[in-house]
mmCIF file of C-alpha atoms in Angstrom:
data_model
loop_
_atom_site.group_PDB
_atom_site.id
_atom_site.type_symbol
_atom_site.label_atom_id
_atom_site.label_comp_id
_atom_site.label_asym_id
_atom_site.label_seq_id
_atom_site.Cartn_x
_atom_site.Cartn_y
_atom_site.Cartn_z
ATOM 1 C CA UNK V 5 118.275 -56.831 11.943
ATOM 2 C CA UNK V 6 120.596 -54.110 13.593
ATOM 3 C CA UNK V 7 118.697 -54.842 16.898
ATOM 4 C CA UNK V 8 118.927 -58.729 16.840
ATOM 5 C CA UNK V 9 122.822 -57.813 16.554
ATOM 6 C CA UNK V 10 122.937 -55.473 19.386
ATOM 7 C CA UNK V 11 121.161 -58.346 21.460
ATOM 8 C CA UNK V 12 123.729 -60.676 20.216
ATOM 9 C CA UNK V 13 126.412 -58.335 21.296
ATOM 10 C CA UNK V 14 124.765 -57.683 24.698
ATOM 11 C CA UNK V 15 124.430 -61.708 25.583
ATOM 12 C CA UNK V 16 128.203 -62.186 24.652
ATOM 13 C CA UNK V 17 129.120 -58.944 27.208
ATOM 14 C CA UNK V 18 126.756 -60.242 29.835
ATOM 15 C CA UNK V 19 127.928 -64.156 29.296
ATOM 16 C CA UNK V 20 131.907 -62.782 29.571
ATOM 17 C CA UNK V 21 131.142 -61.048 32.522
ATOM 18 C CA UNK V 22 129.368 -64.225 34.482
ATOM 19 C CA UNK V 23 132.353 -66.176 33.681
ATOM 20 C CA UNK V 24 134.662 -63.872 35.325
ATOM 21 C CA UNK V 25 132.564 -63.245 38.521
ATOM 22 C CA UNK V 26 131.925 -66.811 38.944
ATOM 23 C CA UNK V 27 136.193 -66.780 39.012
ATOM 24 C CA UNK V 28 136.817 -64.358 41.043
ATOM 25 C CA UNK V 29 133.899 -65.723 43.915
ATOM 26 C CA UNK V 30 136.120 -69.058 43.759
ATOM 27 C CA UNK V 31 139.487 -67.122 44.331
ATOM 28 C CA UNK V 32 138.752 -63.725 45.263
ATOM 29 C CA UNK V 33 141.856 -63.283 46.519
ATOM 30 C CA UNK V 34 144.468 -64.551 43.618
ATOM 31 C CA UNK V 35 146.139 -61.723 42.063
ATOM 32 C CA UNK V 36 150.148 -61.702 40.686
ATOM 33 C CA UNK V 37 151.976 -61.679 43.666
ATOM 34 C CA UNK V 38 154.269 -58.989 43.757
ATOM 35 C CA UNK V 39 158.157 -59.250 44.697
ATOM 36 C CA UNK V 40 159.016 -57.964 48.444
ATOM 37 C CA UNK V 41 161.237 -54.743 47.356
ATOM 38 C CA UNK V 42 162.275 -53.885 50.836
ATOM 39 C CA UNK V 43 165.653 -53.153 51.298
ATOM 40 C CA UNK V 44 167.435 -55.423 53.638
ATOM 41 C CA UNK V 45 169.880 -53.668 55.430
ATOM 42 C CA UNK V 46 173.150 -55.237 56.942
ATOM 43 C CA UNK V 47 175.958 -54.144 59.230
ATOM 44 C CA UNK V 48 177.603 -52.135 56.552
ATOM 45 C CA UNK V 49 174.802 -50.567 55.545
ATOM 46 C CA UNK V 50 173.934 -49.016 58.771
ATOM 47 C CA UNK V 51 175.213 -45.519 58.419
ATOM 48 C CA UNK V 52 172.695 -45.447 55.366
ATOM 49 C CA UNK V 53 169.560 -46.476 57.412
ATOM 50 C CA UNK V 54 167.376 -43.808 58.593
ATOM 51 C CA UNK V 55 166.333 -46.393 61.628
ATOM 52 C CA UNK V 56 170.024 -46.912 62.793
ATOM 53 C CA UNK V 57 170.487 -45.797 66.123
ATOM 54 C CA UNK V 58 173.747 -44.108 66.191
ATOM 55 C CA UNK V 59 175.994 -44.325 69.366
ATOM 56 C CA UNK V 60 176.572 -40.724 71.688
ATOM 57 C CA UNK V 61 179.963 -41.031 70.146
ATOM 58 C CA UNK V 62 178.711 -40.919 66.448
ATOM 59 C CA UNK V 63 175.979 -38.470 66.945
ATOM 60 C CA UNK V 64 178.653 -36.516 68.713
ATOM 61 C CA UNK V 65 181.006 -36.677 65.473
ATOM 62 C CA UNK V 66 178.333 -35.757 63.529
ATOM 63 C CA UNK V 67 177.265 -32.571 65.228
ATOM 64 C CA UNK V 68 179.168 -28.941 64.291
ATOM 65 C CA UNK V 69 180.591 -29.038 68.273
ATOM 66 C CA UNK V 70 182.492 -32.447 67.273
ATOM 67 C CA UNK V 71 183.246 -31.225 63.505
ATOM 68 C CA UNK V 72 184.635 -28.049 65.097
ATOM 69 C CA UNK V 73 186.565 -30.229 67.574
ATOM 70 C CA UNK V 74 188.163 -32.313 65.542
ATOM 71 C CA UNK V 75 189.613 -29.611 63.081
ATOM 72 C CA UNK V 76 190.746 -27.968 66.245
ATOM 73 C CA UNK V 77 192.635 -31.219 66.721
ATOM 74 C CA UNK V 78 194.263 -31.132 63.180
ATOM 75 C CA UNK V 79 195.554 -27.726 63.631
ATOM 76 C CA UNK V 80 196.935 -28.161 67.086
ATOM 77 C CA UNK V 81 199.159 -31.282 65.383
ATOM 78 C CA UNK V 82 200.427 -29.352 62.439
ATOM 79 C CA UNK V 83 201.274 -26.199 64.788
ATOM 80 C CA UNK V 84 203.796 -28.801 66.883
ATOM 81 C CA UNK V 85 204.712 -30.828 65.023
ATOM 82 C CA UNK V 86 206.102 -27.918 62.190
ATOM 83 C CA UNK V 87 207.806 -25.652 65.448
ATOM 84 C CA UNK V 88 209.407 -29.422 66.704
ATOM 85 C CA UNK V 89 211.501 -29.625 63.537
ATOM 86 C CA UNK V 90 212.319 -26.288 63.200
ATOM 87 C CA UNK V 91 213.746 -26.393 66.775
ATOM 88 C CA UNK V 92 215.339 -29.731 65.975
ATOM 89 C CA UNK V 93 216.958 -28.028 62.787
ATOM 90 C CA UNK V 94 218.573 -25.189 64.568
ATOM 91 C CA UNK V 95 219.968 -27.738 66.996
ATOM 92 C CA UNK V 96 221.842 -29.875 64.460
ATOM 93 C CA UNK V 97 222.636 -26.028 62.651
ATOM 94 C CA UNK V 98 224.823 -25.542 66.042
ATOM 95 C CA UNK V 99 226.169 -28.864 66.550
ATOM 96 C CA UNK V 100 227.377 -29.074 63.008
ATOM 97 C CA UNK V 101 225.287 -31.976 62.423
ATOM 98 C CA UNK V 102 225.040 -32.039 58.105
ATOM 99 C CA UNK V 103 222.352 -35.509 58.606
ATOM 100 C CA UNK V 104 218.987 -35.537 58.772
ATOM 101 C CA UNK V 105 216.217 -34.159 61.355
ATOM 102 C CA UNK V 106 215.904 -37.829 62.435
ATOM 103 C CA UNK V 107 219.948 -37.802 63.116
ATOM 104 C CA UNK V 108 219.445 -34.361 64.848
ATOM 105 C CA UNK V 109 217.212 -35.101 67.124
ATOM 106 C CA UNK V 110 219.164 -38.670 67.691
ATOM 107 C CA UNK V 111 222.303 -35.998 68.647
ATOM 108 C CA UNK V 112 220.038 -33.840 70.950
ATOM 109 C CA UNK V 113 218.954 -36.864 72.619
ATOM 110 C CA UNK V 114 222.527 -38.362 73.334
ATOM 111 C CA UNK V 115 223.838 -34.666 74.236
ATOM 112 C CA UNK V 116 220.618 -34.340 76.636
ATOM 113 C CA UNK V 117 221.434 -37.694 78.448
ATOM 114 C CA UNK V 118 225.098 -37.887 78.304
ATOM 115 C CA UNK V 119 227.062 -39.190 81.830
ATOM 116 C CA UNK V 120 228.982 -37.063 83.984
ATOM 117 C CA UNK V 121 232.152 -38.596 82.637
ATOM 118 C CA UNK V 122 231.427 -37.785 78.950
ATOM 119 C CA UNK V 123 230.271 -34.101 79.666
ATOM 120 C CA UNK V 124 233.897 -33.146 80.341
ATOM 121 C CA UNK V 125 234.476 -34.256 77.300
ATOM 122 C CA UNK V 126 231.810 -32.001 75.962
ATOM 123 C CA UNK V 127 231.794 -28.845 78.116
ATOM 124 C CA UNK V 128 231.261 -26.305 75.449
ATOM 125 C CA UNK V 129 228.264 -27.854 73.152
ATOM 126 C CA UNK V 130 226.498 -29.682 76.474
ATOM 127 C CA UNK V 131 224.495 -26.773 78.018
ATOM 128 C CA UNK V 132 223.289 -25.663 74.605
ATOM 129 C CA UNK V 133 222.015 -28.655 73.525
ATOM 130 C CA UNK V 134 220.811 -29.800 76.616
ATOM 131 C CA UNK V 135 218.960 -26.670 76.682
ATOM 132 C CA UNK V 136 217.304 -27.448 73.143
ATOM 133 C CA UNK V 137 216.387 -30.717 73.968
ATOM 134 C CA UNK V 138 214.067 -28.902 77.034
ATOM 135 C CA UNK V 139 212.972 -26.968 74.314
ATOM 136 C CA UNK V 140 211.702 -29.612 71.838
ATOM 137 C CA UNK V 141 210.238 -31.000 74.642
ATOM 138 C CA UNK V 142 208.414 -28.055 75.755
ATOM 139 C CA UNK V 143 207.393 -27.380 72.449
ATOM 140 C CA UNK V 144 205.738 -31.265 72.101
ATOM 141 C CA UNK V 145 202.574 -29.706 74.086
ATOM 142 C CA UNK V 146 200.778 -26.607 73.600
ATOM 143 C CA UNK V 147 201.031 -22.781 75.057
ATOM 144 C CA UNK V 148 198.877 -21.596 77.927
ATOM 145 C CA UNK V 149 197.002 -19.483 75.989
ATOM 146 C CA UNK V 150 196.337 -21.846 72.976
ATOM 147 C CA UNK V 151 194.881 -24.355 75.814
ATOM 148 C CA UNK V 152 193.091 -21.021 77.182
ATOM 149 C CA UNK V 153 191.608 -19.853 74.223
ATOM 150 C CA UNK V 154 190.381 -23.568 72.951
ATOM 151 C CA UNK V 155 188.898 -24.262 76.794
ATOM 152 C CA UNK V 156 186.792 -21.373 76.241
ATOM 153 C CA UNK V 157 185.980 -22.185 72.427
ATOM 154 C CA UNK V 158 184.347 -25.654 73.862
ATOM 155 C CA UNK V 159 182.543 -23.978 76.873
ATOM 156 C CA UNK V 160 180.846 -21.612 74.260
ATOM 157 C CA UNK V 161 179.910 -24.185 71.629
ATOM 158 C CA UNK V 162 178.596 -26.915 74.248
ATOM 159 C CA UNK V 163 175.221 -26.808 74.513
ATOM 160 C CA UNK V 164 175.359 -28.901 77.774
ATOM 161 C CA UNK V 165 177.385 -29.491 80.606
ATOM 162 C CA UNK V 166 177.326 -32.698 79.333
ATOM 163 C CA UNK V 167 178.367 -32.172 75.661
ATOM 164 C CA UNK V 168 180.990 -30.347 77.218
ATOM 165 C CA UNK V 169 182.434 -33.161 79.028
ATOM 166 C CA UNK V 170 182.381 -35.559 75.587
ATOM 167 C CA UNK V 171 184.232 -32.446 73.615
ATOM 168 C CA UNK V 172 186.821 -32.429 76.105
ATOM 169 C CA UNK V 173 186.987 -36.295 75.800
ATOM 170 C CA UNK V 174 187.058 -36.454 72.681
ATOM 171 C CA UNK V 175 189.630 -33.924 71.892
ATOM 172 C CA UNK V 176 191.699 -35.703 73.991
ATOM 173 C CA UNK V 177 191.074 -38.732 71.425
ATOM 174 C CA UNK V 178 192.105 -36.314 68.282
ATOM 175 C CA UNK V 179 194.350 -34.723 69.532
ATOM 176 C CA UNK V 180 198.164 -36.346 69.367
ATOM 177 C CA UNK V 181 198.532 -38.012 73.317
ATOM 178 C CA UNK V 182 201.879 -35.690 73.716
ATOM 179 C CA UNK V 183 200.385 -33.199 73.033
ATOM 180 C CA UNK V 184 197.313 -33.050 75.147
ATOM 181 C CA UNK V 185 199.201 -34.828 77.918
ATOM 182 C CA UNK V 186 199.747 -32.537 80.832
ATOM 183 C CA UNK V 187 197.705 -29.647 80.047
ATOM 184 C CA UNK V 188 194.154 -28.053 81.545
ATOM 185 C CA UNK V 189 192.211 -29.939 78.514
ATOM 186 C CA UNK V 190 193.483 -33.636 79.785
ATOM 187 C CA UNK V 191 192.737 -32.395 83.491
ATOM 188 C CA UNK V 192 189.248 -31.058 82.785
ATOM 189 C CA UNK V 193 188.828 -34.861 80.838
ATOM 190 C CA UNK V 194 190.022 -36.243 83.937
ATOM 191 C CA UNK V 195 187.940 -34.911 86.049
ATOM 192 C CA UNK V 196 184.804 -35.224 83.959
ATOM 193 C CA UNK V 197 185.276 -38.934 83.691
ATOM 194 C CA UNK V 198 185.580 -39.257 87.452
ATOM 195 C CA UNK V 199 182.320 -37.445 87.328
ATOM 196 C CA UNK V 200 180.719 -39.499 84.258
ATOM 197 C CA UNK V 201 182.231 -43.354 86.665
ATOM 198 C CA UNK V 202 180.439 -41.603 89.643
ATOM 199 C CA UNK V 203 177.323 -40.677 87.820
ATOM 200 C CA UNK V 204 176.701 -44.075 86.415
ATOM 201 C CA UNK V 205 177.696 -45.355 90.005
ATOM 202 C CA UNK V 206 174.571 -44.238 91.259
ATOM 203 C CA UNK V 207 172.718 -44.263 88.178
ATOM 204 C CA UNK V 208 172.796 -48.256 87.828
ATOM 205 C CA UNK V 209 169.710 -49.241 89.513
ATOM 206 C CA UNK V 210 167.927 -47.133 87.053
ATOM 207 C CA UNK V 211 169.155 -48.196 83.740
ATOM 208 C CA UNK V 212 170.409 -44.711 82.719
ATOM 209 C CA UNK V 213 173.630 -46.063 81.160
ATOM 210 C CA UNK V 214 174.006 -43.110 78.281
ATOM 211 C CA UNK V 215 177.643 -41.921 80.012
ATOM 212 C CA UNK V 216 178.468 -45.016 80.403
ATOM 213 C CA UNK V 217 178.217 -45.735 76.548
ATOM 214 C CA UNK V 218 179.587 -42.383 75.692
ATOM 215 C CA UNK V 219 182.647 -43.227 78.160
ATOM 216 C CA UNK V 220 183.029 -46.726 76.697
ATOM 217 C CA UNK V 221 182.750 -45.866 72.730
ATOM 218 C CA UNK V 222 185.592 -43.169 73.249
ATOM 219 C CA UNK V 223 188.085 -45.705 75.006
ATOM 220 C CA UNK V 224 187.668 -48.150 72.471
ATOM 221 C CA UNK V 225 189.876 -47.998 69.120
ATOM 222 C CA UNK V 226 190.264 -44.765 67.350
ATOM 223 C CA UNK V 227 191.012 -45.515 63.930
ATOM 224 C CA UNK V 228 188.347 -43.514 62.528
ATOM 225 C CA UNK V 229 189.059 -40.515 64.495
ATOM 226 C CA UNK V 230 192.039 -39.272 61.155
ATOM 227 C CA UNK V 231 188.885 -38.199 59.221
ATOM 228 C CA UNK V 232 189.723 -35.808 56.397
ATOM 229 C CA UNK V 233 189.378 -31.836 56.784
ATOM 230 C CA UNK V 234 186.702 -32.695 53.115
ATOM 231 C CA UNK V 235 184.742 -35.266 55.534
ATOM 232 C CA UNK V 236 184.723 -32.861 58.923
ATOM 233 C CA UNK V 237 183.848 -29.581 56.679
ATOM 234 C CA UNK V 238 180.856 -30.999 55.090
ATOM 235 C CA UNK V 239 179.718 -32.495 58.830
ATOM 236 C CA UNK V 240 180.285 -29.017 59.912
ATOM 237 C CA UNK V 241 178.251 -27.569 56.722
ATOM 238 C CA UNK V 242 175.949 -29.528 57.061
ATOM 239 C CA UNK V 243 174.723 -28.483 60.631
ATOM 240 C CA UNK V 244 175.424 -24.461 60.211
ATOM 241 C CA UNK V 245 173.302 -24.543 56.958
ATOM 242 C CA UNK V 246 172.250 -20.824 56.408
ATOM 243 C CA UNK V 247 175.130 -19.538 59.432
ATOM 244 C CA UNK V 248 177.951 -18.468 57.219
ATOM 245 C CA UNK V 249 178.696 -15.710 60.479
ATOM 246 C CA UNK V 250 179.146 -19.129 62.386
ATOM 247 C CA UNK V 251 181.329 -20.579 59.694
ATOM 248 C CA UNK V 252 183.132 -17.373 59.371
ATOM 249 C CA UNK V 253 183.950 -16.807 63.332
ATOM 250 C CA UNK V 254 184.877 -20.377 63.322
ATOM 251 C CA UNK V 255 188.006 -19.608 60.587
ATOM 252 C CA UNK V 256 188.946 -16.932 63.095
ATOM 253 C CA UNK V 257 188.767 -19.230 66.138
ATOM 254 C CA UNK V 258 191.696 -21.097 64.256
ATOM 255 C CA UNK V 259 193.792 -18.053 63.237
ATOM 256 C CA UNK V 260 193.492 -17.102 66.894
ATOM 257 C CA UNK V 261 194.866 -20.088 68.057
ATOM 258 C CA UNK V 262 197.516 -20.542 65.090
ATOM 259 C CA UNK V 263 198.622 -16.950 65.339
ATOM 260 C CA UNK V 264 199.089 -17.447 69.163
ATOM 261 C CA UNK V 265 202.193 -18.119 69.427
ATOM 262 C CA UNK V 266 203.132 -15.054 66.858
ATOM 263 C CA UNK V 267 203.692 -17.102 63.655
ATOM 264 C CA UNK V 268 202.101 -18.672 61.273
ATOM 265 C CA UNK V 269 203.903 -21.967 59.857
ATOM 266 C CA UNK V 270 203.106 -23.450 56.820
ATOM 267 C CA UNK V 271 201.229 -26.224 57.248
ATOM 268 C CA UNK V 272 198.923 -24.459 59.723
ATOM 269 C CA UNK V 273 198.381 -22.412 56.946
ATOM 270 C CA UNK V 274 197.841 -24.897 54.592
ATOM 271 C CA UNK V 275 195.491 -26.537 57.067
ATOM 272 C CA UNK V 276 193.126 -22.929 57.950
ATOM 273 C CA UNK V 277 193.007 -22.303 54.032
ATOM 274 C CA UNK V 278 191.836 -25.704 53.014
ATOM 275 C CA UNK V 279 189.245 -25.487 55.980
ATOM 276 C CA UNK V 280 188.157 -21.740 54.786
ATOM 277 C CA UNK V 281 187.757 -23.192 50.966
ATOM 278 C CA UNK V 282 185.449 -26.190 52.190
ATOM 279 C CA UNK V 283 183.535 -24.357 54.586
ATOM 280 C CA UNK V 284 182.755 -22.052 51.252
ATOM 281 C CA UNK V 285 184.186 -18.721 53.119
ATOM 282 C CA UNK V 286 184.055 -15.582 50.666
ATOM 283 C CA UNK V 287 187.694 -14.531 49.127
ATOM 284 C CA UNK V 288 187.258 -11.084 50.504
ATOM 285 C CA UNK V 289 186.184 -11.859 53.823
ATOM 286 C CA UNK V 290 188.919 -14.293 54.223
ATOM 287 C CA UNK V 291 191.652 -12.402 53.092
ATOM 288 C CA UNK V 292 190.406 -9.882 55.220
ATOM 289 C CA UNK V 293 190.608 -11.847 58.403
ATOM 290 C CA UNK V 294 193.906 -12.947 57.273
ATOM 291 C CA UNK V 295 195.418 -9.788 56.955
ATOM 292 C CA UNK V 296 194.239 -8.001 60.023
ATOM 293 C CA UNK V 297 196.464 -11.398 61.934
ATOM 294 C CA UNK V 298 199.091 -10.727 59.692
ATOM 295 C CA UNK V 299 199.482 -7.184 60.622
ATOM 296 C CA UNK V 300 199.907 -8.042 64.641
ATOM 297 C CA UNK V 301 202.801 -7.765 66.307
ATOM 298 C CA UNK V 302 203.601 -9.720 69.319
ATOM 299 C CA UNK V 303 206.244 -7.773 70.736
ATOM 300 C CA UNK V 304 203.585 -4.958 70.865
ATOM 301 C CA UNK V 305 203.216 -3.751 74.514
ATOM 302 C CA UNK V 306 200.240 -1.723 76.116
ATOM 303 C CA UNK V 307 201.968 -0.858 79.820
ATOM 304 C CA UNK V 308 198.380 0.260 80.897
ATOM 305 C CA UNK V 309 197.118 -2.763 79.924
ATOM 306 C CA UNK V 310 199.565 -5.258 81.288
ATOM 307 C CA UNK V 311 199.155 -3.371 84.384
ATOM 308 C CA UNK V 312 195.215 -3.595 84.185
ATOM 309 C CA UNK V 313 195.727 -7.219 83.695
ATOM 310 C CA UNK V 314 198.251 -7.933 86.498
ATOM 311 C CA UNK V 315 196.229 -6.566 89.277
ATOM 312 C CA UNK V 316 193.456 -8.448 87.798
ATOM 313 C CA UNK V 317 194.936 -11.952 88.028
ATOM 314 C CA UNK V 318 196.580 -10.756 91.471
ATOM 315 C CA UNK V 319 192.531 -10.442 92.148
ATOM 316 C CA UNK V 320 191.481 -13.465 91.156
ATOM 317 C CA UNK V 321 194.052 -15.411 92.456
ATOM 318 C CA UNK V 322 193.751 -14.273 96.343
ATOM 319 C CA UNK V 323 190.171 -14.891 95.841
ATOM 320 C CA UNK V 324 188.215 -18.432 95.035
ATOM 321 C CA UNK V 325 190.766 -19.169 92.173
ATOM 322 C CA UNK V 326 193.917 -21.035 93.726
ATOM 323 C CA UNK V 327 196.531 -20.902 91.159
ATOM 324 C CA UNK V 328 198.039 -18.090 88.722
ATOM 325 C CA UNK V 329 196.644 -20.832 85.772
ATOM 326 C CA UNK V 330 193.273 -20.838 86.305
ATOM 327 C CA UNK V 331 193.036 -17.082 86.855
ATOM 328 C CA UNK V 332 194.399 -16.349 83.358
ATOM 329 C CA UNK V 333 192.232 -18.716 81.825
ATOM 330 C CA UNK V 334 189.396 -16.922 83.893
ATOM 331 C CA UNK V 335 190.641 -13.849 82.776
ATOM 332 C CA UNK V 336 190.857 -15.315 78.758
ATOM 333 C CA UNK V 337 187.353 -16.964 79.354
ATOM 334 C CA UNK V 338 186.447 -13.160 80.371
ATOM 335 C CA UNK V 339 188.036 -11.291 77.150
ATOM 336 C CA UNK V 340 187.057 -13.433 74.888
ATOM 337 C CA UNK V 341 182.780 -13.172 75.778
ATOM 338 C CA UNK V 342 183.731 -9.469 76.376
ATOM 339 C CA UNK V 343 184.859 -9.512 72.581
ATOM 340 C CA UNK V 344 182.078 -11.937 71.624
ATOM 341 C CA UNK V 345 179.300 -9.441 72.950
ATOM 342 C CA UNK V 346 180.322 -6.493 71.294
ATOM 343 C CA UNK V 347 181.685 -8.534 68.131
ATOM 344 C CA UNK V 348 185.231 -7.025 68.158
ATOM 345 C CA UNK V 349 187.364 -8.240 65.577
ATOM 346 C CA UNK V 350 189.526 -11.277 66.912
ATOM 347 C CA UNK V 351 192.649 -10.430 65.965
ATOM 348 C CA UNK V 352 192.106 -7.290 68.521
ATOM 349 C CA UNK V 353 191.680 -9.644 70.955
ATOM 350 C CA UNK V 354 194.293 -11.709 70.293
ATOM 351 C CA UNK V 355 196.665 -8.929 70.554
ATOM 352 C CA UNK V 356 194.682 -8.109 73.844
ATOM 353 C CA UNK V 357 195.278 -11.950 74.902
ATOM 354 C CA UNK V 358 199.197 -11.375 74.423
ATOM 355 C CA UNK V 359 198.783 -8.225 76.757
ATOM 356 C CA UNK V 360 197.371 -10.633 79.005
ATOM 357 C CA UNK V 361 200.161 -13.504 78.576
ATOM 358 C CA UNK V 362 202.964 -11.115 79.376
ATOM 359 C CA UNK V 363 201.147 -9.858 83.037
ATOM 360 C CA UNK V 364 200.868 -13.528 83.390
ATOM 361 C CA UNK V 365 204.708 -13.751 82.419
ATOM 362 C CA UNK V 366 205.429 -11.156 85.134
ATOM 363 C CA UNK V 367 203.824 -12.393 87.918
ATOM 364 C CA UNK V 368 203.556 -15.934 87.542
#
């Protein structure tokens, strides 16, 4: 009995199994189709597509150099634009002038370009304003040294001679136009785009348009380039992952330059300490940077030094270099790899640097 079942059993498997061969040998390809579940990217979903060919602009952005660059930029506005009012406040301080900094620098303005028939009218208060109004207007662009000390910071972070001509170009897109007007940073751009139009010149016939491209994405609008400090810090994290000596030297790089001109304002504070907290630099080591700028003085004076220093840009400039400027920027480019190579603390070489500013002073 038990076997008649089993064979029972057995014919029913073997019939099921016929059935659904004979199917599949009529359709042996039908199956449940399946949903496509690519993503399908569009235009605003670029920066999130890992085949997106970013432009030399963006990749530049992206990169610690342009990170480093733009926070440079930052700084260097809140540095001129905080010593601008201050000078403008003192003005309308001597003039009497109870307004506003707008209204003050309004007065300074009218003082500054006031006829010959009014001045006799205004003998006494003329020449001092007039004098501050030179002033705010000197004060709209940076120092020597600060241009010094951030041409050098680019030649040392570019890993190119071409990355070096798209930092300069595009601090000079960061950076506030007044400000970078008229200094070695916008002549070094100049100069590198004449080189850039002339390279392409002769680089046409063979298709090799990449400074081209660079040239054209960093004349075309800007908007993006106000980033946040939050945005550049994590760019620059996340390309100096593991380098905290990197991040560390890089906080110095801006006390350096903020310190430069022997103060500190507030917003350039404000600006190096939110930097130092995003870049996740150590309490300690911070406040121990801090401090040793803190304790400088600028009206220091090392006579040997300064004395070293002046025959050394009287050197340089009756040699190759033509002008008094570019031998104290040699001479800074110098220092500052001098202090690089045997790691001496920066604020010693900024006080070194000021050494170096008053032979300039001197002689220039």
């Amino acid at each position: 009995m038990m076997s008649i079942v089993l064979m029972i059993l057995a014919g029913v498997v073997v019939y099921y199994l016929y059935q659904t061969l004979q199917e599949y040998l009529k359709n042996p390809h039908a199956s449940n189709p399946q949903p496509n579940t690519y993503p399908e990217y569009t235009i605003d979903d670029m920066g999130e597509n890992p085949y997106y060919a970013q432009s030399p602009l963006e990749k530049l952005k992206n990169s610690y150099a342009g990170a480093s660059v733009a926070m440079l930029a930052k700084l260097l506005q809140a540095g001129i634009v905080s010593d601008s009012a201050k000078i403008v406040e003192k003005v309308g301080e001597k003039a009497g002038a109870e307004s506003s900094v707008a209204e003050s620098v309004s007065a300074v303005d009218s003082v500054a370009k006031v006829d010959s028939s009014a001045k006799s009218n205004q003998s006494q208060n003329a020449p001092e304003s007039t004098a501050a109004a030179k002033t705010i207007a000197n004060k709209t662009t940076i120092s020597l040294l600060q241009q010094a000390i951030i041409y050098d910071f680019i030649k040392t972070i570019a890993t190119s001679p071409k990355q070096e001509a798209e930092l300069f170009s595009l601090l000079c897109q960061y950076a506030p136009k007044d400000v970078i007007s008229s200094t070695i940073i916008a002549q070094e751009n100049t100069q590198n785009k004449a080189k850039s139009s002339d390279m392409d010149s002769r680089d046409v016939d063979s298709g090799d348009t990449s400074a081209s491209a660079y040239t054209n994405d960093t004349s075309a609008d800007d908007a993006d380039s106000s980033e946040s400090i939050a945005k550049l810090a994590e760019i620059f994290l996340d390309n100096t992952y593991g380098e905290y000596k990197k991040r560390l030297y890089f906080v110095g790089v801006l006390l350096e330059l903020a310190w430069s001109d022997g103060e500190l304002n507030t917003k350039e504070q404000d600006i190096i300490l939110d930097i130092a907290a995003f870049l996740d630099i150590e309490n300690d080591d911070f406040n121990a940077l801090y401090d040793s700028f803190e304790r400088l003085d600028v009206g220091a004076r090392d006579d040997e030094a300064v004395a070293a220093f002046k025959q050394a840009l009287q050197s340089a400039e009756s040699s190759k270099i033509k002008t008094p400027q570019d031998a104290f920027i040699s001479q800074v480019a110098k220092l500052s790899a001098k202090a690089r190579s045997k790691d001496t603390p920066q604020s010693e070489l900024l006080a070194n640097l000021w050494n170096l500013q008053k032979a300039y002073g001197e002689i220039a």
